[in-house]
Amino acid sequence: MTSPAPGRPLRADAQRNRAKVLAAAEEVFADLGTSASTEEVARRAGVGIGTVFRHFPTKESLLEAVLVTLVERLAGEAEELRAADDAGAAFFGFFSRVVAQAAAKQAVTEALAEAGVDARGVTGRAGPGLKDAIGALLVRAQRAGAVRSDVEAGEVMALLAGMSYAAGHAGVGSDVLRIAFDGLRPR
């Protein structure tokens, strides 16, 4: 990704264009897969192709930015849910949303892997925030008696990763979520 000179923020119009490109790219890659063209991203964003490449010099850098944005958004959602009145509903609702959004994220992750980019490295700066926020949701749900006390954050992250992977490949129905949730609830 290109950025302005060090210490110099993007102009307001450039920030808006970058945000429009990212939103359009997320939509295009979810709708058409990651083989969709950057021209289609530009068209949906309502900007010229030069604007796309000014912010993201390669398609891989655009895919990386989309993935980081998705992870940061999830971390923000989880953080907001820490104050929810019903800790169990917040935890299970967040889990369901992550799995539901997984298909788009999976396509981006696979495209990065095909390009030789490790998605874990790409999300490195956002990933710890997501793990911490999920851990806080888990602890609240456990204290509320909605989730078994012997479940650890790493296990929840593994479940989320597995369910997200499955959702991106075969589609995960409500029965699979119900089974996972039954395993997380106190016996």
Short mmCIF file of N, CA and C in Angstrom, two decimals:
data_model
loop_
_atom_site.label_atom_id
_atom_site.label_comp_id
_atom_site.label_asym_id
_atom_site.label_seq_id
_atom_site.Cartn_x
_atom_site.Cartn_y
_atom_site.Cartn_z
N MET A 1 0.84 -1.18 0.00
CA MET A 1 0.00 0.00 0.00
C MET A 1 0.88 1.23 0.00
N THR A 2 0.47 2.21 -0.75
CA THR A 2 1.20 3.46 -0.70
C THR A 2 0.57 4.34 0.35
N SER A 3 1.36 5.24 0.83
CA SER A 3 0.85 6.17 1.82
C SER A 3 1.52 7.51 1.58
N PRO A 4 1.00 8.55 2.18
CA PRO A 4 1.62 9.85 2.00
C PRO A 4 2.99 9.87 2.66
N ALA A 5 3.70 10.96 2.46
CA ALA A 5 5.01 11.10 3.07
C ALA A 5 4.89 10.86 4.57
N PRO A 6 5.95 10.32 5.18
CA PRO A 6 5.90 10.03 6.62
C PRO A 6 5.44 11.26 7.41
N GLY A 7 4.52 11.03 8.34
CA GLY A 7 4.03 12.10 9.18
C GLY A 7 2.96 12.96 8.53
N ARG A 8 2.67 12.69 7.28
CA ARG A 8 1.68 13.48 6.56
C ARG A 8 0.45 12.63 6.27
N PRO A 9 -0.69 12.97 6.85
CA PRO A 9 -1.89 12.16 6.62
C PRO A 9 -2.44 12.36 5.22
N LEU A 10 -3.26 11.39 4.79
CA LEU A 10 -3.93 11.51 3.50
C LEU A 10 -4.89 12.69 3.54
N ARG A 11 -5.04 13.34 2.40
CA ARG A 11 -6.05 14.39 2.28
C ARG A 11 -7.42 13.76 2.51
N ALA A 12 -8.39 14.56 2.88
CA ALA A 12 -9.74 14.05 3.17
C ALA A 12 -10.33 13.32 1.97
N ASP A 13 -10.16 13.86 0.76
CA ASP A 13 -10.72 13.20 -0.42
C ASP A 13 -10.00 11.89 -0.70
N ALA A 14 -8.70 11.86 -0.45
CA ALA A 14 -7.94 10.62 -0.65
C ALA A 14 -8.36 9.56 0.36
N GLN A 15 -8.63 9.99 1.60
CA GLN A 15 -9.12 9.05 2.62
C GLN A 15 -10.47 8.47 2.21
N ARG A 16 -11.35 9.33 1.71
CA ARG A 16 -12.68 8.85 1.26
C ARG A 16 -12.52 7.87 0.10
N ASN A 17 -11.66 8.21 -0.86
CA ASN A 17 -11.46 7.31 -2.00
C ASN A 17 -10.88 5.97 -1.56
N ARG A 18 -9.93 6.00 -0.65
CA ARG A 18 -9.34 4.75 -0.15
C ARG A 18 -10.41 3.90 0.52
N ALA A 19 -11.24 4.53 1.34
CA ALA A 19 -12.33 3.80 2.02
C ALA A 19 -13.32 3.24 1.01
N LYS A 20 -13.64 4.01 -0.04
CA LYS A 20 -14.57 3.53 -1.07
C LYS A 20 -13.97 2.34 -1.82
N VAL A 21 -12.67 2.41 -2.11
CA VAL A 21 -12.01 1.30 -2.81
C VAL A 21 -12.02 0.05 -1.95
N LEU A 22 -11.70 0.18 -0.66
CA LEU A 22 -11.70 -0.98 0.23
C LEU A 22 -13.09 -1.60 0.35
N ALA A 23 -14.11 -0.76 0.51
CA ALA A 23 -15.48 -1.28 0.63
C ALA A 23 -15.90 -1.98 -0.66
N ALA A 24 -15.57 -1.37 -1.79
CA ALA A 24 -15.92 -1.99 -3.08
C ALA A 24 -15.15 -3.29 -3.28
N ALA A 25 -13.88 -3.32 -2.91
CA ALA A 25 -13.08 -4.53 -3.07
C ALA A 25 -13.65 -5.67 -2.22
N GLU A 26 -14.02 -5.36 -1.00
CA GLU A 26 -14.62 -6.39 -0.14
C GLU A 26 -15.88 -6.95 -0.79
N GLU A 27 -16.71 -6.07 -1.31
CA GLU A 27 -17.96 -6.48 -1.96
C GLU A 27 -17.68 -7.28 -3.23
N VAL A 28 -16.78 -6.79 -4.07
CA VAL A 28 -16.47 -7.47 -5.33
C VAL A 28 -15.88 -8.85 -5.07
N PHE A 29 -14.93 -8.95 -4.16
CA PHE A 29 -14.30 -10.24 -3.89
C PHE A 29 -15.28 -11.22 -3.26
N ALA A 30 -16.21 -10.72 -2.46
CA ALA A 30 -17.24 -11.60 -1.88
C ALA A 30 -18.20 -12.06 -2.96
N ASP A 31 -18.57 -11.16 -3.88
CA ASP A 31 -19.54 -11.49 -4.93
C ASP A 31 -18.95 -12.34 -6.05
N LEU A 32 -17.75 -11.98 -6.50
CA LEU A 32 -17.18 -12.57 -7.71
C LEU A 32 -15.93 -13.41 -7.47
N GLY A 33 -15.45 -13.44 -6.25
CA GLY A 33 -14.22 -14.15 -5.96
C GLY A 33 -13.03 -13.23 -6.19
N THR A 34 -11.88 -13.70 -5.76
CA THR A 34 -10.69 -12.85 -5.82
C THR A 34 -10.08 -12.78 -7.21
N SER A 35 -10.62 -13.53 -8.15
CA SER A 35 -10.14 -13.40 -9.52
C SER A 35 -10.80 -12.21 -10.22
N ALA A 36 -11.75 -11.57 -9.54
CA ALA A 36 -12.40 -10.38 -10.11
C ALA A 36 -11.34 -9.31 -10.37
N SER A 37 -11.60 -8.50 -11.35
CA SER A 37 -10.62 -7.50 -11.77
C SER A 37 -10.61 -6.27 -10.88
N THR A 38 -9.46 -5.62 -10.85
CA THR A 38 -9.37 -4.35 -10.14
C THR A 38 -10.19 -3.28 -10.86
N GLU A 39 -10.41 -3.46 -12.15
CA GLU A 39 -11.27 -2.54 -12.89
C GLU A 39 -12.70 -2.59 -12.34
N GLU A 40 -13.16 -3.80 -11.98
CA GLU A 40 -14.50 -3.93 -11.39
C GLU A 40 -14.53 -3.27 -10.01
N VAL A 41 -13.45 -3.39 -9.27
CA VAL A 41 -13.37 -2.71 -7.97
C VAL A 41 -13.48 -1.20 -8.17
N ALA A 42 -12.73 -0.67 -9.13
CA ALA A 42 -12.77 0.77 -9.42
C ALA A 42 -14.17 1.20 -9.84
N ARG A 43 -14.80 0.41 -10.70
CA ARG A 43 -16.14 0.75 -11.18
C ARG A 43 -17.12 0.83 -10.01
N ARG A 44 -17.11 -0.19 -9.15
CA ARG A 44 -18.05 -0.19 -8.02
C ARG A 44 -17.73 0.91 -7.00
N ALA A 45 -16.47 1.27 -6.91
CA ALA A 45 -16.08 2.33 -5.97
C ALA A 45 -16.39 3.71 -6.54
N GLY A 46 -16.62 3.77 -7.85
CA GLY A 46 -16.88 5.06 -8.48
C GLY A 46 -15.63 5.90 -8.65
N VAL A 47 -14.50 5.22 -8.82
CA VAL A 47 -13.22 5.92 -9.01
C VAL A 47 -12.53 5.35 -10.24
N GLY A 48 -11.50 6.02 -10.69
CA GLY A 48 -10.71 5.51 -11.80
C GLY A 48 -9.74 4.44 -11.34
N ILE A 49 -9.29 3.62 -12.29
CA ILE A 49 -8.35 2.55 -11.95
C ILE A 49 -7.05 3.10 -11.37
N GLY A 50 -6.66 4.30 -11.81
CA GLY A 50 -5.46 4.93 -11.27
C GLY A 50 -5.57 5.20 -9.78
N THR A 51 -6.77 5.53 -9.33
CA THR A 51 -6.99 5.77 -7.90
C THR A 51 -6.80 4.48 -7.11
N VAL A 52 -7.29 3.37 -7.66
CA VAL A 52 -7.10 2.08 -6.99
C VAL A 52 -5.62 1.80 -6.83
N PHE A 53 -4.86 1.95 -7.94
CA PHE A 53 -3.43 1.61 -7.89
C PHE A 53 -2.60 2.66 -7.16
N ARG A 54 -3.10 3.86 -7.01
CA ARG A 54 -2.40 4.87 -6.21
C ARG A 54 -2.37 4.44 -4.74
N HIS A 55 -3.46 3.86 -4.29
CA HIS A 55 -3.54 3.41 -2.89
C HIS A 55 -3.00 1.99 -2.71
N PHE A 56 -3.20 1.15 -3.72
CA PHE A 56 -2.83 -0.26 -3.64
C PHE A 56 -2.12 -0.63 -4.94
N PRO A 57 -0.79 -0.57 -4.96
CA PRO A 57 -0.03 -0.75 -6.20
C PRO A 57 -0.19 -2.12 -6.86
N THR A 58 -0.57 -3.12 -6.07
CA THR A 58 -0.79 -4.46 -6.63
C THR A 58 -2.12 -5.01 -6.12
N LYS A 59 -2.61 -6.00 -6.83
CA LYS A 59 -3.85 -6.64 -6.38
C LYS A 59 -3.62 -7.30 -5.02
N GLU A 60 -2.43 -7.87 -4.82
CA GLU A 60 -2.12 -8.50 -3.54
C GLU A 60 -2.18 -7.49 -2.40
N SER A 61 -1.69 -6.26 -2.63
CA SER A 61 -1.74 -5.26 -1.57
C SER A 61 -3.19 -4.86 -1.27
N LEU A 62 -4.04 -4.87 -2.30
CA LEU A 62 -5.46 -4.60 -2.09
C LEU A 62 -6.10 -5.73 -1.29
N LEU A 63 -5.79 -6.98 -1.65
CA LEU A 63 -6.31 -8.13 -0.91
C LEU A 63 -5.85 -8.09 0.55
N GLU A 64 -4.58 -7.76 0.77
CA GLU A 64 -4.06 -7.66 2.13
C GLU A 64 -4.84 -6.62 2.93
N ALA A 65 -5.07 -5.46 2.32
CA ALA A 65 -5.79 -4.39 3.01
C ALA A 65 -7.23 -4.80 3.32
N VAL A 66 -7.86 -5.52 2.40
CA VAL A 66 -9.22 -6.00 2.65
C VAL A 66 -9.22 -6.95 3.84
N LEU A 67 -8.27 -7.87 3.89
CA LEU A 67 -8.21 -8.83 4.99
C LEU A 67 -7.96 -8.13 6.33
N VAL A 68 -7.02 -7.20 6.35
CA VAL A 68 -6.75 -6.45 7.58
C VAL A 68 -7.99 -5.69 8.03
N THR A 69 -8.68 -5.08 7.07
CA THR A 69 -9.90 -4.33 7.39
C THR A 69 -10.96 -5.25 8.00
N LEU A 70 -11.12 -6.44 7.42
CA LEU A 70 -12.09 -7.40 7.96
C LEU A 70 -11.75 -7.79 9.40
N VAL A 71 -10.48 -8.10 9.64
CA VAL A 71 -10.07 -8.52 10.98
C VAL A 71 -10.22 -7.36 11.97
N GLU A 72 -9.85 -6.15 11.55
CA GLU A 72 -10.00 -4.99 12.44
C GLU A 72 -11.48 -4.73 12.74
N ARG A 73 -12.33 -4.91 11.74
CA ARG A 73 -13.77 -4.70 11.96
C ARG A 73 -14.30 -5.72 12.97
N LEU A 74 -13.90 -6.98 12.81
CA LEU A 74 -14.34 -8.02 13.75
C LEU A 74 -13.85 -7.71 15.17
N ALA A 75 -12.61 -7.27 15.29
CA ALA A 75 -12.08 -6.92 16.61
C ALA A 75 -12.88 -5.78 17.22
N GLY A 76 -13.23 -4.80 16.42
CA GLY A 76 -14.04 -3.68 16.91
C GLY A 76 -15.42 -4.12 17.35
N GLU A 77 -16.04 -5.01 16.56
CA GLU A 77 -17.36 -5.52 16.93
C GLU A 77 -17.29 -6.29 18.24
N ALA A 78 -16.27 -7.13 18.38
CA ALA A 78 -16.12 -7.90 19.61
C ALA A 78 -15.89 -6.97 20.80
N GLU A 79 -15.09 -5.95 20.58
CA GLU A 79 -14.82 -4.98 21.65
C GLU A 79 -16.10 -4.28 22.09
N GLU A 80 -16.93 -3.87 21.14
CA GLU A 80 -18.20 -3.21 21.47
C GLU A 80 -19.13 -4.13 22.26
N LEU A 81 -19.09 -5.42 21.94
CA LEU A 81 -19.98 -6.38 22.60
C LEU A 81 -19.59 -6.66 24.05
N ARG A 82 -18.41 -6.23 24.45
CA ARG A 82 -17.97 -6.45 25.83
C ARG A 82 -18.91 -5.78 26.83
N ALA A 83 -19.64 -4.77 26.38
CA ALA A 83 -20.54 -4.05 27.28
C ALA A 83 -21.99 -4.51 27.14
N ALA A 84 -22.23 -5.54 26.35
CA ALA A 84 -23.60 -6.02 26.12
C ALA A 84 -24.21 -6.53 27.43
N ASP A 85 -25.51 -6.32 27.57
CA ASP A 85 -26.21 -6.78 28.78
C ASP A 85 -26.20 -8.30 28.90
N ASP A 86 -26.43 -9.00 27.81
CA ASP A 86 -26.49 -10.46 27.81
C ASP A 86 -25.18 -11.00 27.25
N ALA A 87 -24.27 -11.37 28.15
CA ALA A 87 -22.94 -11.82 27.75
C ALA A 87 -22.98 -13.08 26.88
N GLY A 88 -23.89 -13.99 27.19
CA GLY A 88 -24.00 -15.22 26.40
C GLY A 88 -24.48 -14.93 24.99
N ALA A 89 -25.51 -14.10 24.86
CA ALA A 89 -26.03 -13.75 23.53
C ALA A 89 -24.97 -13.00 22.74
N ALA A 90 -24.19 -12.14 23.40
CA ALA A 90 -23.13 -11.41 22.72
C ALA A 90 -22.07 -12.37 22.18
N PHE A 91 -21.66 -13.33 23.01
CA PHE A 91 -20.64 -14.30 22.60
C PHE A 91 -21.12 -15.15 21.43
N PHE A 92 -22.28 -15.77 21.57
CA PHE A 92 -22.77 -16.66 20.52
C PHE A 92 -23.19 -15.90 19.27
N GLY A 93 -23.71 -14.70 19.43
CA GLY A 93 -24.06 -13.88 18.28
C GLY A 93 -22.83 -13.48 17.49
N PHE A 94 -21.77 -13.10 18.19
CA PHE A 94 -20.52 -12.74 17.52
C PHE A 94 -19.96 -13.95 16.78
N PHE A 95 -19.94 -15.09 17.44
CA PHE A 95 -19.45 -16.33 16.83
C PHE A 95 -20.20 -16.59 15.53
N SER A 96 -21.52 -16.47 15.56
CA SER A 96 -22.34 -16.70 14.37
C SER A 96 -22.00 -15.73 13.25
N ARG A 97 -21.80 -14.45 13.60
CA ARG A 97 -21.47 -13.44 12.57
C ARG A 97 -20.12 -13.72 11.94
N VAL A 98 -19.15 -14.12 12.75
CA VAL A 98 -17.82 -14.42 12.20
C VAL A 98 -17.92 -15.54 11.17
N VAL A 99 -18.63 -16.59 11.52
CA VAL A 99 -18.78 -17.72 10.59
C VAL A 99 -19.54 -17.29 9.35
N ALA A 100 -20.57 -16.48 9.51
CA ALA A 100 -21.36 -16.03 8.36
C ALA A 100 -20.53 -15.18 7.40
N GLN A 101 -19.59 -14.41 7.92
CA GLN A 101 -18.75 -13.56 7.08
C GLN A 101 -17.53 -14.28 6.53
N ALA A 102 -17.36 -15.53 6.91
CA ALA A 102 -16.13 -16.25 6.62
C ALA A 102 -15.88 -16.50 5.14
N ALA A 103 -16.91 -16.68 4.37
CA ALA A 103 -16.70 -17.01 2.96
C ALA A 103 -15.89 -15.93 2.25
N ALA A 104 -16.21 -14.67 2.49
CA ALA A 104 -15.47 -13.58 1.85
C ALA A 104 -14.03 -13.55 2.35
N LYS A 105 -13.85 -13.72 3.64
CA LYS A 105 -12.51 -13.70 4.21
C LYS A 105 -11.69 -14.88 3.68
N GLN A 106 -12.33 -16.03 3.56
CA GLN A 106 -11.63 -17.23 3.10
C GLN A 106 -11.12 -17.04 1.68
N ALA A 107 -11.94 -16.45 0.82
CA ALA A 107 -11.52 -16.23 -0.57
C ALA A 107 -10.30 -15.32 -0.61
N VAL A 108 -10.29 -14.29 0.20
CA VAL A 108 -9.16 -13.36 0.24
C VAL A 108 -7.92 -14.07 0.77
N THR A 109 -8.08 -14.84 1.85
CA THR A 109 -6.96 -15.57 2.44
C THR A 109 -6.35 -16.55 1.44
N GLU A 110 -7.20 -17.27 0.71
CA GLU A 110 -6.70 -18.23 -0.27
C GLU A 110 -5.98 -17.53 -1.42
N ALA A 111 -6.50 -16.40 -1.85
CA ALA A 111 -5.84 -15.66 -2.93
C ALA A 111 -4.46 -15.17 -2.50
N LEU A 112 -4.35 -14.73 -1.26
CA LEU A 112 -3.05 -14.30 -0.75
C LEU A 112 -2.09 -15.48 -0.68
N ALA A 113 -2.59 -16.63 -0.25
CA ALA A 113 -1.74 -17.83 -0.18
C ALA A 113 -1.24 -18.21 -1.57
N GLU A 114 -2.13 -18.14 -2.56
CA GLU A 114 -1.73 -18.44 -3.94
C GLU A 114 -0.66 -17.48 -4.43
N ALA A 115 -0.69 -16.25 -3.93
CA ALA A 115 0.30 -15.25 -4.32
C ALA A 115 1.56 -15.34 -3.46
N GLY A 116 1.59 -16.31 -2.54
CA GLY A 116 2.75 -16.50 -1.70
C GLY A 116 2.79 -15.61 -0.47
N VAL A 117 1.65 -15.05 -0.09
CA VAL A 117 1.59 -14.16 1.07
C VAL A 117 0.93 -14.92 2.22
N ASP A 118 1.55 -14.89 3.39
CA ASP A 118 1.00 -15.55 4.57
C ASP A 118 -0.02 -14.63 5.22
N ALA A 119 -1.28 -15.03 5.21
CA ALA A 119 -2.35 -14.19 5.76
C ALA A 119 -2.13 -13.91 7.24
N ARG A 120 -1.50 -14.83 7.96
CA ARG A 120 -1.25 -14.58 9.39
C ARG A 120 -0.31 -13.40 9.57
N GLY A 121 0.66 -13.28 8.66
CA GLY A 121 1.56 -12.13 8.72
C GLY A 121 0.84 -10.84 8.39
N VAL A 122 -0.07 -10.91 7.43
CA VAL A 122 -0.83 -9.74 7.01
C VAL A 122 -1.68 -9.23 8.14
N THR A 123 -2.32 -10.14 8.86
CA THR A 123 -3.24 -9.73 9.93
C THR A 123 -2.53 -9.61 11.27
N GLY A 124 -1.22 -9.72 11.28
CA GLY A 124 -0.46 -9.71 12.53
C GLY A 124 -0.78 -8.56 13.44
N ARG A 125 -0.91 -7.36 12.88
CA ARG A 125 -1.16 -6.21 13.76
C ARG A 125 -2.59 -6.17 14.27
N ALA A 126 -3.53 -6.76 13.54
CA ALA A 126 -4.94 -6.74 13.95
C ALA A 126 -5.33 -8.00 14.73
N GLY A 127 -4.66 -9.10 14.45
CA GLY A 127 -5.00 -10.38 15.05
C GLY A 127 -5.00 -10.40 16.57
N PRO A 128 -3.96 -9.86 17.23
CA PRO A 128 -3.96 -9.88 18.69
C PRO A 128 -5.15 -9.12 19.29
N GLY A 129 -5.56 -8.04 18.67
CA GLY A 129 -6.72 -7.30 19.17
C GLY A 129 -7.98 -8.14 19.08
N LEU A 130 -8.10 -8.91 18.01
CA LEU A 130 -9.25 -9.79 17.85
C LEU A 130 -9.23 -10.89 18.90
N LYS A 131 -8.07 -11.49 19.10
CA LYS A 131 -7.97 -12.57 20.09
C LYS A 131 -8.28 -12.05 21.49
N ASP A 132 -7.77 -10.88 21.83
CA ASP A 132 -8.04 -10.29 23.15
C ASP A 132 -9.52 -10.00 23.33
N ALA A 133 -10.15 -9.44 22.30
CA ALA A 133 -11.58 -9.10 22.39
C ALA A 133 -12.43 -10.36 22.51
N ILE A 134 -12.08 -11.40 21.75
CA ILE A 134 -12.82 -12.66 21.85
C ILE A 134 -12.61 -13.28 23.23
N GLY A 135 -11.38 -13.20 23.73
CA GLY A 135 -11.10 -13.70 25.08
C GLY A 135 -11.94 -13.00 26.13
N ALA A 136 -12.11 -11.70 25.99
CA ALA A 136 -12.93 -10.94 26.94
C ALA A 136 -14.40 -11.35 26.83
N LEU A 137 -14.89 -11.54 25.59
CA LEU A 137 -16.27 -12.01 25.41
C LEU A 137 -16.45 -13.37 26.05
N LEU A 138 -15.47 -14.24 25.87
CA LEU A 138 -15.53 -15.59 26.43
C LEU A 138 -15.61 -15.53 27.95
N VAL A 139 -14.74 -14.77 28.57
CA VAL A 139 -14.72 -14.68 30.04
C VAL A 139 -16.06 -14.17 30.56
N ARG A 140 -16.61 -13.15 29.92
CA ARG A 140 -17.91 -12.62 30.35
C ARG A 140 -19.00 -13.68 30.21
N ALA A 141 -18.98 -14.42 29.09
CA ALA A 141 -19.99 -15.46 28.87
C ALA A 141 -19.83 -16.58 29.88
N GLN A 142 -18.60 -16.91 30.24
CA GLN A 142 -18.36 -17.93 31.25
C GLN A 142 -18.86 -17.47 32.62
N ARG A 143 -18.58 -16.24 32.97
CA ARG A 143 -19.05 -15.71 34.27
C ARG A 143 -20.57 -15.66 34.34
N ALA A 144 -21.20 -15.48 33.18
CA ALA A 144 -22.67 -15.44 33.13
C ALA A 144 -23.27 -16.85 33.10
N GLY A 145 -22.41 -17.87 33.03
CA GLY A 145 -22.88 -19.25 33.00
C GLY A 145 -23.36 -19.71 31.64
N ALA A 146 -23.04 -18.97 30.58
CA ALA A 146 -23.49 -19.32 29.24
C ALA A 146 -22.51 -20.23 28.50
N VAL A 147 -21.24 -20.23 28.93
CA VAL A 147 -20.20 -21.03 28.29
C VAL A 147 -19.46 -21.80 29.38
N ARG A 148 -19.10 -23.04 29.05
CA ARG A 148 -18.36 -23.88 30.00
C ARG A 148 -17.11 -23.17 30.51
N SER A 149 -16.81 -23.38 31.76
CA SER A 149 -15.66 -22.71 32.37
C SER A 149 -14.32 -23.31 31.95
N ASP A 150 -14.33 -24.52 31.40
CA ASP A 150 -13.07 -25.15 31.00
C ASP A 150 -12.67 -24.83 29.56
N VAL A 151 -13.43 -24.01 28.88
CA VAL A 151 -13.11 -23.62 27.50
C VAL A 151 -12.14 -22.44 27.55
N GLU A 152 -11.09 -22.51 26.75
CA GLU A 152 -10.08 -21.45 26.71
C GLU A 152 -10.19 -20.66 25.41
N ALA A 153 -9.65 -19.45 25.43
CA ALA A 153 -9.72 -18.57 24.26
C ALA A 153 -9.09 -19.21 23.02
N GLY A 154 -7.99 -19.91 23.21
CA GLY A 154 -7.34 -20.58 22.07
C GLY A 154 -8.24 -21.62 21.43
N GLU A 155 -9.01 -22.30 22.26
CA GLU A 155 -9.95 -23.30 21.73
C GLU A 155 -11.08 -22.62 20.95
N VAL A 156 -11.55 -21.49 21.45
CA VAL A 156 -12.60 -20.74 20.74
C VAL A 156 -12.04 -20.24 19.40
N MET A 157 -10.81 -19.74 19.40
CA MET A 157 -10.19 -19.27 18.16
C MET A 157 -10.06 -20.43 17.16
N ALA A 158 -9.68 -21.61 17.66
CA ALA A 158 -9.56 -22.78 16.77
C ALA A 158 -10.92 -23.17 16.21
N LEU A 159 -11.95 -23.16 17.05
CA LEU A 159 -13.31 -23.44 16.58
C LEU A 159 -13.75 -22.44 15.52
N LEU A 160 -13.50 -21.16 15.80
CA LEU A 160 -13.85 -20.12 14.83
C LEU A 160 -13.12 -20.32 13.51
N ALA A 161 -11.84 -20.64 13.59
CA ALA A 161 -11.06 -20.85 12.37
C ALA A 161 -11.59 -22.05 11.58
N GLY A 162 -11.86 -23.14 12.28
CA GLY A 162 -12.37 -24.33 11.60
C GLY A 162 -13.74 -24.12 11.00
N MET A 163 -14.62 -23.49 11.76
CA MET A 163 -15.98 -23.24 11.25
C MET A 163 -15.93 -22.24 10.10
N SER A 164 -15.05 -21.25 10.20
CA SER A 164 -14.92 -20.26 9.13
C SER A 164 -14.39 -20.91 7.86
N TYR A 165 -13.42 -21.80 8.02
CA TYR A 165 -12.88 -22.52 6.86
C TYR A 165 -13.99 -23.34 6.20
N ALA A 166 -14.74 -24.06 7.00
CA ALA A 166 -15.83 -24.88 6.45
C ALA A 166 -16.87 -24.02 5.76
N ALA A 167 -17.19 -22.87 6.34
CA ALA A 167 -18.18 -21.97 5.74
C ALA A 167 -17.72 -21.48 4.39
N GLY A 168 -16.42 -21.26 4.25
CA GLY A 168 -15.88 -20.78 2.99
C GLY A 168 -15.83 -21.83 1.91
N HIS A 169 -15.95 -23.09 2.29
CA HIS A 169 -15.84 -24.17 1.30
C HIS A 169 -17.15 -24.90 1.04
N ALA A 170 -17.87 -25.21 2.08
CA ALA A 170 -19.06 -26.03 1.86
C ALA A 170 -20.33 -25.37 2.39
N GLY A 171 -20.18 -24.27 3.04
CA GLY A 171 -21.34 -23.65 3.66
C GLY A 171 -21.66 -24.37 4.96
N VAL A 172 -21.80 -23.61 6.00
CA VAL A 172 -22.10 -24.18 7.30
C VAL A 172 -23.53 -23.83 7.64
N GLY A 173 -24.33 -24.84 7.85
CA GLY A 173 -25.72 -24.62 8.19
C GLY A 173 -25.91 -24.39 9.67
N SER A 174 -27.12 -24.07 10.04
CA SER A 174 -27.42 -23.79 11.44
C SER A 174 -27.22 -25.03 12.31
N ASP A 175 -27.36 -26.23 11.73
CA ASP A 175 -27.15 -27.45 12.52
C ASP A 175 -25.70 -27.54 13.00
N VAL A 176 -24.76 -27.18 12.15
CA VAL A 176 -23.35 -27.26 12.53
C VAL A 176 -23.06 -26.24 13.63
N LEU A 177 -23.61 -25.04 13.49
CA LEU A 177 -23.43 -24.04 14.55
C LEU A 177 -24.07 -24.52 15.85
N ARG A 178 -25.25 -25.10 15.77
CA ARG A 178 -25.93 -25.60 16.97
C ARG A 178 -25.08 -26.65 17.66
N ILE A 179 -24.49 -27.55 16.89
CA ILE A 179 -23.64 -28.60 17.47
C ILE A 179 -22.43 -27.97 18.17
N ALA A 180 -21.79 -27.01 17.54
CA ALA A 180 -20.64 -26.34 18.16
C ALA A 180 -21.06 -25.60 19.42
N PHE A 181 -22.19 -24.91 19.35
CA PHE A 181 -22.66 -24.16 20.51
C PHE A 181 -23.03 -25.10 21.66
N ASP A 182 -23.62 -26.25 21.33
CA ASP A 182 -23.95 -27.22 22.37
C ASP A 182 -22.68 -27.68 23.09
N GLY A 183 -21.59 -27.82 22.34
CA GLY A 183 -20.33 -28.22 22.94
C GLY A 183 -19.71 -27.14 23.82
N LEU A 184 -20.04 -25.89 23.57
CA LEU A 184 -19.51 -24.79 24.36
C LEU A 184 -20.33 -24.50 25.61
N ARG A 185 -21.59 -24.87 25.59
CA ARG A 185 -22.47 -24.56 26.72
C ARG A 185 -22.19 -25.50 27.90
N PRO A 186 -22.47 -25.02 29.11
CA PRO A 186 -22.26 -25.87 30.29
C PRO A 186 -23.09 -27.15 30.19
N ARG A 187 -22.54 -28.21 30.73
CA ARG A 187 -23.21 -29.52 30.69
C ARG A 187 -24.22 -29.64 31.79
#
